[in-house]
Structures are given as structure tokens and as C-alpha cells.
Amino acid sequence: MNVRMMMAAVAAVGLAACTSVPVRAPLQTVELAPAALADAQARLAARENAVRSLPQLAFNGRVAMSNGRDGGSGRIDWVQTGAEYRVTLSAPVTRQSWQLEGGPQGARIDGLDGGPREGVDVGVLLREATGFEIPVAAMAAWAAGMRADTGAAQVAFDAGGRLARLQQDGWTIDYLEWQPDSASGAVLALPTRINAQRGDARVRLIVDSWARGGAAGMLSTP
């Protein structure tokens, strides 16, 4: 299966599926008072430490991607175990799919015409295979509302002290919605709607369910 063809084929149906969910604006960022800002930063650091201590973190949902000329979308399943990841993207109607597995040592894509492809740089591998900029090295952290271990980051909070915007590696990640604190505790509440953009490259993620620490089943979002 040709990934470029698959992405074009699912664009009309998959993107419609994503946009059928009511559009919501990003959380409004505010300039917090020094004491409130220090508290928000401390809570963010504590939540990052708690999430990073989990042996495994996984989510499934819907993703839409665009590079300024082409776009596509579909179902996404992501399993992160330490620095290792397994990502499956599938078309919503045909269920055709491709899978990416890798880590610091490199990555491999299965499901392509001509057989698997491998590369040391996952970004280059995906760009050559799909034509899309997909920040795999940082995406799991950003999806979980954390700063990635890829360089300096700037953060902004909403009036309640929740992370509303994260800027890192040239990407701007806007958080549109979080799980309510009562779903999992204030420390481990996770995002459910995220928009990421760098130049013409855009990624929109809607998380349907999260699983933490190798839980037996996914934890549904409200």
C-alpha cells in the first residue's frame, strides 16, 4: 500500500470524521500573577514526572495532518514504552493501515508498496514515505501535555493554571481540551484535543481514550 495514496484516499472521509466533532478554540492563555505562575509551573513539573514514571502510555483516537498542499486523516493508535514507540495509522473506511515502530536507534515502517522501509532518522523516513512533517520524537510527550526532551520550551497557562500552549522545536502546540481532574486525579489528567503547527505543517489530534502504565483497558475520555 502506498502511504501517499492512502492519505489522499482517506482525506475526504477521515477529515470529515474529525471535523464532525464540534470545533473548539484553544484554551485562552493569560499572564498569571507570580505566585499563581509558580504554582502552575510546579504542578506541570509534578505531572510531567508522574507521567514519565509510567512504564507505558498509550492512546487511540483520530488524527488529521496537512503539509500546506495535501492533507489526510484517519484512526491512530500510539503505544509509548520509554523511548520506544509503536504507531498505527488506518483509513476509517477501508481499514488499510501502516505501522511505524522505533526508538532512539532508528525506525521501521511496515505496510508500504515494496516492503518495509528503515532509517536512523524517523523524521526523514516519514517525510520521504508520506510527504508529511510528523514530530514523532516529541509527539508522545506533547500529546500527554509534557515538554519533550528535545530542547528548550516555552509554556503558557490558562486562568486555572492548566497548560494551554507549548512552543518547542519550532512547533506551537495548542491544548483545546483536557480530561477533568476527577477522571484520573489532578496530576495525571491528560489532554483530549490538541492542535500542533510549524509553518505549513499541521497535526490535529483528538484522543478517544488513554491507557496508563500498561492498564488492561483504555481509559475513555468524557
mmCIF file of C-alpha atoms in Angstrom:
data_model
loop_
_atom_site.group_PDB
_atom_site.id
_atom_site.type_symbol
_atom_site.label_atom_id
_atom_site.label_comp_id
_atom_site.label_asym_id
_atom_site.label_seq_id
_atom_site.Cartn_x
_atom_site.Cartn_y
_atom_site.Cartn_z
ATOM 1 C CA MET A 1 0.000 0.000 0.000
ATOM 2 C CA ASN A 2 1.300 3.441 -0.963
ATOM 3 C CA VAL A 3 1.081 5.762 2.039
ATOM 4 C CA ARG A 4 0.697 8.898 -0.076
ATOM 5 C CA MET A 5 -2.238 7.315 -1.916
ATOM 6 C CA MET A 6 -3.758 6.123 1.354
ATOM 7 C CA MET A 7 -3.544 9.569 2.898
ATOM 8 C CA ALA A 8 -5.181 11.129 -0.162
ATOM 9 C CA ALA A 9 -7.917 8.496 -0.160
ATOM 10 C CA VAL A 10 -8.815 8.966 3.497
ATOM 11 C CA ALA A 11 -8.660 12.749 3.375
ATOM 12 C CA ALA A 12 -12.269 13.286 2.285
ATOM 13 C CA VAL A 13 -13.803 10.712 4.643
ATOM 14 C CA GLY A 14 -11.384 10.843 7.544
ATOM 15 C CA LEU A 15 -11.112 14.603 7.752
ATOM 16 C CA ALA A 16 -14.876 14.844 7.679
ATOM 17 C CA ALA A 17 -14.971 12.394 10.591
ATOM 18 C CA CYS A 18 -12.558 14.554 12.557
ATOM 19 C CA THR A 19 -14.338 17.797 11.812
ATOM 20 C CA SER A 20 -17.749 16.341 12.613
ATOM 21 C CA VAL A 21 -16.808 16.892 16.259
ATOM 22 C CA PRO A 22 -17.705 20.479 17.274
ATOM 23 C CA VAL A 23 -14.751 22.789 16.709
ATOM 24 C CA ARG A 24 -13.362 24.269 19.910
ATOM 25 C CA ALA A 25 -10.983 27.160 20.360
ATOM 26 C CA PRO A 26 -7.681 26.666 22.195
ATOM 27 C CA LEU A 27 -7.628 27.399 25.895
ATOM 28 C CA GLN A 28 -7.137 31.113 26.426
ATOM 29 C CA THR A 29 -3.697 31.915 27.749
ATOM 30 C CA VAL A 30 -3.355 34.517 30.499
ATOM 31 C CA GLU A 31 -0.485 36.209 32.288
ATOM 32 C CA LEU A 32 -0.660 34.750 35.766
ATOM 33 C CA ALA A 33 0.419 36.556 38.888
ATOM 34 C CA PRO A 34 3.870 35.447 40.116
ATOM 35 C CA ALA A 35 2.520 33.179 42.858
ATOM 36 C CA ALA A 36 -0.071 31.579 40.548
ATOM 37 C CA LEU A 37 2.549 31.155 37.821
ATOM 38 C CA ALA A 38 4.952 29.436 40.215
ATOM 39 C CA ASP A 39 2.153 27.107 41.335
ATOM 40 C CA ALA A 40 1.203 26.266 37.711
ATOM 41 C CA GLN A 41 4.833 25.560 36.814
ATOM 42 C CA ALA A 42 5.246 23.340 39.878
ATOM 43 C CA ARG A 43 2.087 21.394 39.032
ATOM 44 C CA LEU A 44 3.247 20.970 35.422
ATOM 45 C CA ALA A 45 6.638 19.633 36.571
ATOM 46 C CA ALA A 46 4.966 17.247 39.041
ATOM 47 C CA ARG A 47 2.599 15.940 36.362
ATOM 48 C CA GLU A 48 5.474 15.502 33.897
ATOM 49 C CA ASN A 49 7.414 13.481 36.483
ATOM 50 C CA ALA A 50 4.362 11.331 37.237
ATOM 51 C CA VAL A 51 3.671 10.609 33.565
ATOM 52 C CA ARG A 52 7.326 9.872 32.783
ATOM 53 C CA SER A 53 7.431 7.381 35.663
ATOM 54 C CA LEU A 54 4.757 5.235 33.990
ATOM 55 C CA PRO A 55 6.149 2.088 32.348
ATOM 56 C CA GLN A 56 3.847 2.617 29.371
ATOM 57 C CA LEU A 57 1.479 5.234 27.994
ATOM 58 C CA ALA A 58 -0.928 4.655 25.104
ATOM 59 C CA PHE A 59 -3.756 6.424 23.348
ATOM 60 C CA ASN A 60 -6.083 5.917 20.427
ATOM 61 C CA GLY A 61 -8.097 8.453 18.529
ATOM 62 C CA ARG A 62 -8.305 10.439 15.318
ATOM 63 C CA VAL A 63 -5.597 12.454 13.606
ATOM 64 C CA ALA A 64 -5.629 14.899 10.685
ATOM 65 C CA MET A 65 -2.423 16.097 9.008
ATOM 66 C CA SER A 66 -1.630 18.721 6.393
ATOM 67 C CA ASN A 67 1.539 19.991 4.747
ATOM 68 C CA GLY A 68 0.025 23.063 3.105
ATOM 69 C CA ARG A 69 -0.749 21.260 -0.167
ATOM 70 C CA ASP A 70 -2.013 17.811 0.769
ATOM 71 C CA GLY A 71 -3.947 16.551 3.748
ATOM 72 C CA GLY A 72 -5.211 13.312 5.158
ATOM 73 C CA SER A 73 -6.571 11.773 8.294
ATOM 74 C CA GLY A 74 -7.575 8.538 9.935
ATOM 75 C CA ARG A 75 -7.511 6.481 13.102
ATOM 76 C CA ILE A 76 -4.338 6.466 15.182
ATOM 77 C CA ASP A 77 -3.115 4.076 17.878
ATOM 78 C CA TRP A 78 0.066 5.019 19.751
ATOM 79 C CA VAL A 79 1.892 2.960 22.361
ATOM 80 C CA GLN A 80 4.913 4.526 24.073
ATOM 81 C CA THR A 81 7.180 2.380 26.273
ATOM 82 C CA GLY A 82 10.047 4.510 27.470
ATOM 83 C CA ALA A 83 11.746 5.815 24.333
ATOM 84 C CA GLU A 84 10.250 3.052 22.169
ATOM 85 C CA TYR A 85 7.052 3.635 20.214
ATOM 86 C CA ARG A 86 4.581 1.782 18.019
ATOM 87 C CA VAL A 87 2.206 3.869 15.915
ATOM 88 C CA THR A 88 -0.556 2.515 13.680
ATOM 89 C CA LEU A 89 -2.472 4.736 11.259
ATOM 90 C CA SER A 90 -5.521 3.333 9.482
ATOM 91 C CA ALA A 91 -8.085 4.594 6.995
ATOM 92 C CA PRO A 92 -11.541 4.926 8.577
ATOM 93 C CA VAL A 93 -13.447 3.060 5.840
ATOM 94 C CA THR A 94 -11.072 0.610 4.122
ATOM 95 C CA ARG A 95 -9.137 -0.124 7.352
ATOM 96 C CA GLN A 96 -5.923 -0.156 5.325
ATOM 97 C CA SER A 97 -3.088 0.711 7.633
ATOM 98 C CA TRP A 98 0.621 1.194 8.072
ATOM 99 C CA GLN A 99 2.690 0.824 11.207
ATOM 100 C CA LEU A 100 5.728 2.666 12.490
ATOM 101 C CA GLU A 101 7.968 1.159 15.164
ATOM 102 C CA GLY A 102 11.184 2.516 16.552
ATOM 103 C CA GLY A 103 13.134 4.435 19.119
ATOM 104 C CA PRO A 104 16.496 6.187 19.502
ATOM 105 C CA GLN A 105 18.194 3.528 17.364
ATOM 106 C CA GLY A 106 16.009 4.190 14.316
ATOM 107 C CA ALA A 107 12.619 3.333 12.908
ATOM 108 C CA ARG A 108 10.826 0.960 10.545
ATOM 109 C CA ILE A 109 7.616 1.420 8.533
ATOM 110 C CA ASP A 110 5.548 -1.608 7.506
ATOM 111 C CA GLY A 111 2.632 -1.640 5.081
ATOM 112 C CA LEU A 112 4.274 0.121 2.124
ATOM 113 C CA ASP A 113 4.481 -0.961 -1.505
ATOM 114 C CA GLY A 114 7.844 -2.636 -2.000
ATOM 115 C CA GLY A 115 8.141 -3.830 1.574
ATOM 116 C CA PRO A 116 9.312 -2.279 4.838
ATOM 117 C CA ARG A 117 11.491 0.805 4.990
ATOM 118 C CA GLU A 118 14.006 1.558 7.709
ATOM 119 C CA GLY A 119 16.024 4.604 8.680
ATOM 120 C CA VAL A 120 18.025 6.108 11.518
ATOM 121 C CA ASP A 121 16.179 9.451 11.363
ATOM 122 C CA VAL A 122 12.453 8.843 11.782
ATOM 123 C CA GLY A 123 11.598 12.364 10.609
ATOM 124 C CA VAL A 124 13.404 11.883 7.298
ATOM 125 C CA LEU A 125 11.951 8.395 6.922
ATOM 126 C CA LEU A 126 8.380 9.647 7.346
ATOM 127 C CA ARG A 127 8.863 12.708 5.148
ATOM 128 C CA GLU A 128 10.185 10.551 2.305
ATOM 129 C CA ALA A 129 7.409 7.979 2.718
ATOM 130 C CA THR A 130 4.410 10.241 3.329
ATOM 131 C CA GLY A 131 5.358 13.811 2.455
ATOM 132 C CA PHE A 132 4.266 14.937 5.931
ATOM 133 C CA GLU A 133 6.227 16.502 8.779
ATOM 134 C CA ILE A 134 5.352 14.354 11.805
ATOM 135 C CA PRO A 135 7.283 15.155 15.017
ATOM 136 C CA VAL A 136 7.434 11.551 16.239
ATOM 137 C CA ALA A 137 10.350 12.111 18.624
ATOM 138 C CA ALA A 138 8.304 14.659 20.590
ATOM 139 C CA MET A 139 4.695 13.834 19.772
ATOM 140 C CA ALA A 140 4.056 11.381 22.609
ATOM 141 C CA ALA A 141 5.226 13.927 25.177
ATOM 142 C CA TRP A 142 3.247 16.770 23.600
ATOM 143 C CA ALA A 143 0.136 14.599 23.313
ATOM 144 C CA ALA A 144 0.410 13.911 27.056
ATOM 145 C CA GLY A 145 0.787 17.630 27.835
ATOM 146 C CA MET A 146 4.509 17.490 28.574
ATOM 147 C CA ARG A 147 7.641 19.181 27.334
ATOM 148 C CA ALA A 148 9.713 16.816 25.208
ATOM 149 C CA ASP A 149 13.380 16.076 25.851
ATOM 150 C CA THR A 150 14.329 17.750 22.568
ATOM 151 C CA GLY A 151 15.289 21.271 23.575
ATOM 152 C CA ALA A 152 14.133 24.425 25.314
ATOM 153 C CA ALA A 153 10.391 25.004 25.558
ATOM 154 C CA GLN A 154 8.081 27.883 26.355
ATOM 155 C CA VAL A 155 4.762 27.286 28.107
ATOM 156 C CA ALA A 156 1.642 29.340 28.752
ATOM 157 C CA PHE A 157 -1.267 28.589 31.068
ATOM 158 C CA ASP A 158 -4.968 29.365 31.237
ATOM 159 C CA ALA A 159 -6.624 31.168 34.133
ATOM 160 C CA GLY A 160 -6.966 27.886 36.037
ATOM 161 C CA GLY A 161 -3.260 27.063 35.716
ATOM 162 C CA ARG A 162 -3.670 24.347 33.077
ATOM 163 C CA LEU A 163 -1.162 24.098 30.240
ATOM 164 C CA ALA A 164 -2.730 25.956 27.304
ATOM 165 C CA ARG A 165 0.170 26.367 24.861
ATOM 166 C CA LEU A 166 3.576 24.787 24.410
ATOM 167 C CA GLN A 167 6.229 26.005 21.969
ATOM 168 C CA GLN A 168 9.188 23.752 21.223
ATOM 169 C CA ASP A 169 11.404 22.861 18.251
ATOM 170 C CA GLY A 170 9.607 25.430 16.106
ATOM 171 C CA TRP A 171 6.209 23.823 16.792
ATOM 172 C CA THR A 172 3.308 25.508 18.567
ATOM 173 C CA ILE A 173 1.024 23.081 20.390
ATOM 174 C CA ASP A 174 -2.364 24.415 21.480
ATOM 175 C CA TYR A 175 -4.402 22.443 24.014
ATOM 176 C CA LEU A 176 -8.122 22.672 23.351
ATOM 177 C CA GLU A 177 -9.421 20.290 25.988
ATOM 178 C CA TRP A 178 -8.241 18.216 28.963
ATOM 179 C CA GLN A 179 -9.757 15.362 30.890
ATOM 180 C CA PRO A 180 -11.499 16.628 34.018
ATOM 181 C CA ASP A 181 -9.315 16.222 37.093
ATOM 182 C CA SER A 182 -11.874 13.868 38.601
ATOM 183 C CA ALA A 183 -11.290 11.347 35.807
ATOM 184 C CA SER A 184 -7.810 10.424 36.960
ATOM 185 C CA GLY A 185 -6.608 12.834 39.607
ATOM 186 C CA ALA A 186 -5.183 16.302 39.056
ATOM 187 C CA VAL A 187 -1.658 15.016 38.479
ATOM 188 C CA LEU A 188 -2.461 12.549 35.690
ATOM 189 C CA ALA A 189 -5.260 14.309 33.832
ATOM 190 C CA LEU A 190 -4.344 14.152 30.138
ATOM 191 C CA PRO A 191 -5.235 16.224 27.043
ATOM 192 C CA THR A 192 -8.011 15.091 24.713
ATOM 193 C CA ARG A 193 -7.814 17.681 21.899
ATOM 194 C CA ILE A 194 -4.583 19.124 20.537
ATOM 195 C CA ASN A 195 -3.537 21.220 17.541
ATOM 196 C CA ALA A 196 0.137 21.417 16.532
ATOM 197 C CA GLN A 197 1.618 23.620 13.828
ATOM 198 C CA ARG A 198 5.014 24.528 12.378
ATOM 199 C CA GLY A 199 4.843 26.617 9.223
ATOM 200 C CA ASP A 200 2.564 24.819 6.765
ATOM 201 C CA ALA A 201 2.768 21.546 8.697
ATOM 202 C CA ARG A 202 -0.259 20.888 10.896
ATOM 203 C CA VAL A 203 -1.334 17.998 13.076
ATOM 204 C CA ARG A 204 -4.733 17.839 14.744
ATOM 205 C CA LEU A 205 -5.294 15.123 17.352
ATOM 206 C CA ILE A 206 -8.491 14.046 19.077
ATOM 207 C CA VAL A 207 -7.860 11.407 21.755
ATOM 208 C CA ASP A 208 -10.743 8.998 22.319
ATOM 209 C CA SER A 209 -9.073 7.036 25.116
ATOM 210 C CA TRP A 210 -5.870 6.831 27.129
ATOM 211 C CA ALA A 211 -4.209 3.910 28.900
ATOM 212 C CA ARG A 212 -1.595 4.470 31.588
ATOM 213 C CA GLY A 213 1.031 2.110 32.895
ATOM 214 C CA GLY A 214 0.034 -0.914 30.818
ATOM 215 C CA ALA A 215 -3.545 -0.836 32.090
ATOM 216 C CA ALA A 216 -5.719 -3.711 30.945
ATOM 217 C CA GLY A 217 -8.023 -1.411 29.019
ATOM 218 C CA MET A 218 -8.170 2.071 27.636
ATOM 219 C CA LEU A 219 -9.480 4.819 29.888
ATOM 220 C CA SER A 220 -12.206 6.570 27.927
ATOM 221 C CA THR A 221 -12.322 10.328 27.716
ATOM 222 C CA PRO A 222 -15.589 12.001 28.611
#
